[in-house]
């Protein structure tokens, strides 16, 4: 299959009365390999604070900054008829005129192409971000129609951190500088200028500054956040769009040398060639269809973190590179847990083995007191460490890497770090994480921090308190002990490996004695918790079957898998809590408190389909057909929510409405991984 065949097409009618609301709920995303991105609704209306045509990833302490929010488009044909695409939504306004003319959105090799009809004329608009540049190219081409169109483009902006409220004060100090055909807009002193360059026929610029007041962001309103703000526009570009002709607006925070280094056509060719290499590097089963689309989606999350100058210098001195994983777009940064869970699907399943090694060695450098960081906050170089499971997932990710690549050098480099991790856990480390000397199980928790992946917290309320001994933490702990036992045996011999094997054996005996809930035929979610042993039926227990070294007795595997299949499995992942539980929440919606109350109380998580398929194939090794059938819902989902990607979460009941991030790393990674496993 060639790159030209990799097209996802969504069509709409422009007839009066045709449904248009879905064009506001479907979103597109293009990333730049630095953590920066462009994103918006298919309709062209910004509904989130994170929407913009250029969200640049800038050095700390800036982080990701919205540099170009909107482009209003105005077309005038030879008869004087004017068509407006304003790209904004005002308070109380209905869906704007984008929807009246939009006939199609398609992804060509993962890049968005909009198709608009204006009378007899048809215009296609494309957008791309050159790799590892904070630059956007937006192009227009008149593909049908015998007479030229006059195109007017009015950029609108508000330089602000992408997570800042849309109501943030609009700095009055924006200034426009023009030198020949180059335009620079300077705003707050800390941010770089936005550089604008238009490629097109008979083009010019009209200086006409104005403020756009009361711009509404409807998703912010639905989530209980500030929902209106102002934008500033310096004026408008104008050009002639001739039949078959093309115009491109380049917006960038890079130097002029970088901005002008590639023509629009050269930039497009370079990006297509890069994507062609991504597909060619992937295994044969991932070079066509949904799997190939997921390979391109996976690419969005693997980044060279912008601004970590010290890390880059250290890595390059050792002949290495810094890589990390953005957990989800638009609002997550890089998270240790998400990175380690997603590493196999994002890099090993796509043939990007070199970058997998970069990621593992990067995180190995950040180990402190036996822990890898939970996350790196926006605009900061230092990680925060409140996590009990991310470091244990590190063992799992390294195992999959070594098995795939045979890279014993990286294993040898990281093995002392991993031994130190085990030692800290045995002695006890931060946040109450440590081995209970009474039974060898791992306990964790403080009143202030939720430390497992079920980490929703609102003010002082931890929604799913799991202090104590959590089932997946101990499954991961046992797996880590068996892995380091094996690695140590291979390198240092049986005597050195013995203590790890003894700890693993003790933990397994205690796990099977303490975690088995005989009345339900499944595992407790937490034992020795604040309220005693928690018998809520949750998906975490599948890891006791799914990991390379399953801690649960084999005689109990089928019972656990059957219970999870019957109570938790949906077409888009596993519910986080069984519907029979009194605290089950079927829908994820409302303000922050309402959403977090449902986040892990029934909401479906796509990433959990990966461990479930692993557990299913362990108990039904010949039945790949059933496992593949459980993945079919994700193919259809690629045309919904974040087009071309997989959402973070879904409602617990049909129609399984997606929510959270529109593009989530571990969702894409785990679906792709098991999709190929079932091929």
XYZ file of C-alpha atoms in Angstrom, residues 73-394:
322
model
C -11.102 33.559 5.580
C -12.984 35.640 3.052
C -13.488 34.640 -0.584
C -14.795 36.897 -3.358
C -15.536 35.507 -6.796
C -15.517 37.238 -10.191
C -19.198 38.190 -9.780
C -18.564 39.982 -6.484
C -20.169 37.308 -4.331
C -18.489 37.117 -0.923
C -18.151 33.990 1.203
C -17.033 34.361 4.811
C -15.294 31.725 6.935
C -14.634 33.573 10.157
C -13.287 30.737 12.310
C -14.694 32.317 15.467
C -17.782 31.805 17.555
C -19.381 34.707 19.372
C -21.451 34.416 22.521
C -24.911 33.146 21.639
C -24.018 32.511 18.016
C -24.998 29.404 16.116
C -22.466 27.308 14.252
C -20.536 29.608 11.940
C -20.459 29.617 8.149
C -17.601 27.124 7.888
C -20.221 24.373 8.149
C -22.297 25.835 5.323
C -19.488 25.309 2.817
C -17.461 22.401 4.215
C -18.124 19.263 2.183
C -15.297 17.019 3.295
C -12.476 16.505 5.704
C -9.957 13.866 4.847
C -6.674 12.763 6.312
C -4.016 12.108 3.688
C -1.268 10.121 5.399
C -2.553 11.597 8.646
C -2.526 15.242 7.490
C -5.829 17.159 7.313
C -7.343 18.445 4.070
C -10.570 20.471 4.127
C -12.726 20.791 1.018
C -15.070 23.785 0.638
C -17.655 24.606 -2.017
C -18.324 28.253 -2.933
C -20.841 28.293 -5.750
C -19.042 26.654 -8.689
C -15.650 26.920 -7.005
C -14.052 24.236 -4.820
C -11.144 25.120 -2.525
C -8.954 22.706 -0.596
C -7.079 23.810 2.481
C -4.156 21.867 3.966
C -2.137 22.233 7.133
C 1.192 20.807 8.230
C 3.879 21.504 10.811
C 7.428 20.859 9.569
C 9.090 18.314 11.832
C 10.881 19.778 14.857
C 9.955 23.333 13.995
C 7.529 25.652 15.727
C 6.100 26.493 12.322
C 2.734 26.065 10.644
C 2.029 25.990 6.915
C -1.601 26.579 5.917
C -2.221 26.231 2.173
C -5.204 26.932 -0.096
C -5.697 25.600 -3.602
C -8.499 26.290 -6.068
C -9.170 22.783 -7.405
C -12.411 23.480 -9.305
C -13.734 26.633 -10.940
C -12.707 28.532 -14.028
C -12.207 32.005 -12.571
C -9.910 33.287 -9.812
C -10.990 33.941 -6.244
C -9.744 36.841 -4.152
C -8.706 35.407 -0.769
C -8.449 37.585 2.340
C -6.937 36.166 5.525
C -7.171 37.894 8.905
C -4.949 36.303 11.593
C -6.071 36.681 15.210
C -3.953 35.909 18.235
C -3.434 36.028 21.966
C -0.008 34.878 23.115
C -0.655 32.835 26.270
C 0.318 29.488 27.791
C -1.926 26.900 26.202
C -3.349 25.853 29.576
C -4.095 29.460 30.622
C -7.769 30.517 30.750
C -9.112 32.119 27.587
C -10.132 35.047 29.789
C -6.478 35.896 30.491
C -5.758 39.574 29.931
C -4.940 40.402 26.323
C -1.680 42.364 26.417
C -2.089 45.803 24.885
C 1.506 45.889 23.699
C 1.274 43.854 20.482
C 3.253 45.481 17.721
C 3.534 44.721 14.007
C 6.807 45.179 12.120
C 6.970 44.901 8.323
C 10.152 44.522 6.276
C 9.471 43.852 2.600
C 7.139 40.821 2.600
C 8.093 39.682 6.097
C 5.810 40.407 9.033
C 6.632 40.129 12.732
C 4.246 40.449 15.639
C 5.770 41.044 19.054
C 3.810 40.598 22.231
C 4.802 40.043 25.856
C 8.552 40.387 26.326
C 9.117 36.752 27.329
C 7.674 35.249 24.157
C 9.419 35.227 20.784
C 7.863 37.142 17.908
C 5.412 35.468 15.574
C 6.765 35.614 12.046
C 4.346 35.567 9.111
C 5.091 35.081 5.429
C 2.566 34.679 2.615
C 3.423 32.788 -0.569
C 0.956 33.611 -3.343
C 0.085 35.598 -6.446
C -0.361 39.387 -6.246
C -0.395 39.359 -2.489
C -0.287 42.198 0.005
C -1.209 43.178 3.544
C -3.621 45.777 4.878
C -2.769 47.135 8.314
C -6.021 47.384 10.248
C -5.566 46.433 13.922
C -8.656 45.483 15.917
C -9.747 43.500 18.931
C -12.191 40.634 18.660
C -14.232 40.622 21.855
C -16.372 37.968 23.514
C -15.079 34.968 21.588
C -16.829 31.896 23.002
C -15.121 28.549 23.665
C -18.054 26.221 24.185
C -16.153 23.180 25.492
C -14.581 25.349 28.193
C -18.100 26.392 29.215
C -19.305 22.777 29.379
C -16.310 21.872 31.569
C -16.962 24.688 34.040
C -14.030 26.927 33.039
C -13.816 30.546 31.877
C -15.289 30.448 28.391
C -14.956 33.855 26.737
C -11.924 35.904 25.806
C -10.512 38.460 23.425
C -8.139 38.207 20.460
C -6.095 40.794 18.592
C -5.633 41.054 14.842
C -3.009 43.213 13.093
C -4.844 43.378 9.783
C -5.333 41.109 6.798
C -3.442 39.444 3.979
C -4.937 39.344 0.505
C -4.000 37.347 -2.559
C -5.453 35.954 -5.774
C -6.234 32.240 -5.882
C -6.119 31.286 -9.559
C -7.472 27.967 -10.943
C -4.946 25.323 -9.989
C -2.963 27.934 -8.079
C -1.906 27.739 -4.448
C -1.351 30.161 -1.586
C 0.434 29.322 1.670
C 0.627 31.287 4.894
C 3.637 30.403 7.045
C 3.495 31.252 10.760
C 6.507 30.555 12.946
C 8.498 31.388 16.061
C 11.681 30.195 14.359
C 14.319 32.513 12.871
C 13.783 33.896 9.396
C 16.583 31.641 8.170
C 14.551 28.611 9.252
C 11.251 30.051 8.012
C 12.622 30.607 4.503
C 14.776 27.470 4.299
C 11.982 25.406 2.749
C 9.411 26.485 0.206
C 5.841 25.328 0.975
C 6.131 22.586 -1.648
C 9.511 21.448 -0.313
C 8.158 21.371 3.244
C 5.196 19.276 2.127
C 7.403 16.880 0.187
C 9.771 16.523 3.146
C 6.946 15.738 5.544
C 5.395 13.200 3.195
C 8.772 11.551 2.775
C 9.190 11.400 6.552
C 5.780 9.762 6.902
C 6.598 7.364 4.091
C 9.668 6.272 6.075
C 7.550 5.752 9.203
C 5.310 3.333 7.330
C 8.253 1.594 5.650
C 9.995 1.143 9.021
C 6.934 -0.488 10.599
C 6.433 -4.261 10.313
C 4.581 -5.462 7.181
C 1.295 -5.965 9.059
C 1.336 -2.259 10.006
C 1.823 -0.827 6.526
C -1.821 -0.672 5.446
C -5.282 0.116 6.765
C -6.061 0.928 10.385
C -2.680 -0.300 11.596
C -0.869 2.120 9.275
C -3.078 4.974 10.461
C -2.157 4.079 14.033
C 1.538 4.080 13.126
C 1.144 7.709 12.028
C -0.941 8.502 15.105
C 1.785 6.998 17.292
C 4.326 9.359 15.762
C 2.537 12.342 17.314
C 3.528 11.331 20.834
C 7.267 10.613 20.451
C 9.018 13.944 20.911
C 12.352 15.620 21.466
C 11.470 17.751 24.505
C 11.945 21.411 23.724
C 14.062 23.438 26.104
C 15.785 20.717 28.163
C 19.211 22.057 27.263
C 21.116 20.351 30.080
C 19.563 16.979 29.300
C 20.382 17.320 25.619
C 23.994 18.271 26.354
C 24.438 15.318 28.714
C 22.887 12.860 26.274
C 24.832 14.063 23.251
C 28.092 13.913 25.177
C 27.400 10.194 25.555
C 26.430 9.821 21.892
C 22.739 9.691 22.770
C 19.586 11.735 22.216
C 16.788 12.860 24.525
C 13.346 11.493 23.746
C 10.138 11.336 25.704
C 6.425 10.707 25.171
C 3.611 13.248 25.371
C 0.904 11.399 27.285
C -1.994 13.030 25.457
C -3.056 16.027 23.416
C -3.915 18.683 24.013
C -3.164 19.148 27.725
C -0.838 16.424 29.021
C 2.940 16.698 29.178
C 5.248 13.679 29.427
C 4.269 11.244 32.179
C 6.456 8.379 33.358
C 3.661 5.826 33.716
C 2.113 6.603 30.343
C 5.517 6.548 28.679
C 6.429 3.114 29.977
C 3.037 1.578 29.195
C 3.011 3.125 25.722
C 6.660 2.531 24.813
C 6.135 -0.864 23.203
C 3.238 0.196 20.996
C 4.665 3.587 20.030
C 8.220 2.497 19.254
C 8.844 -1.243 19.281
C 5.667 -2.147 17.353
C 6.465 0.573 14.807
C 10.111 -0.334 14.227
C 11.458 2.756 16.008
C 13.868 0.790 18.179
C 16.531 3.477 18.373
C 14.086 5.962 19.885
C 12.859 3.357 22.356
C 16.397 3.127 23.674
C 16.650 6.909 23.861
C 13.470 7.040 25.943
C 14.572 4.341 28.387
C 18.008 5.865 28.906
C 16.482 9.337 29.273
C 14.197 8.168 32.073
C 16.980 6.116 33.648
C 18.816 9.374 34.226
C 15.852 10.780 36.169
C 15.567 8.006 38.796
C 15.555 9.491 42.285
C 15.161 7.493 45.506
C 14.133 4.471 43.461
C 11.426 6.264 41.462
C 11.091 7.637 37.949
C 9.092 10.869 37.576
C 5.339 10.764 37.503
C 5.363 13.762 35.163
C 7.239 16.839 34.023
C 5.049 19.891 34.646
C 4.474 22.293 31.773
C 7.424 24.622 31.234
C 9.672 22.916 33.804
C 12.794 20.775 33.528
C 12.389 18.931 36.828
C 10.043 15.996 37.269
C 7.704 15.277 40.173
C 7.766 11.775 41.596
C 4.437 10.938 43.248
C 3.798 7.582 41.583
C 3.956 4.008 42.830
C 3.625 2.213 39.500
C 5.556 4.183 36.855
C 8.897 2.777 38.019
C 7.572 -0.789 37.957
C 6.308 -0.260 34.419
C 9.908 0.784 33.626
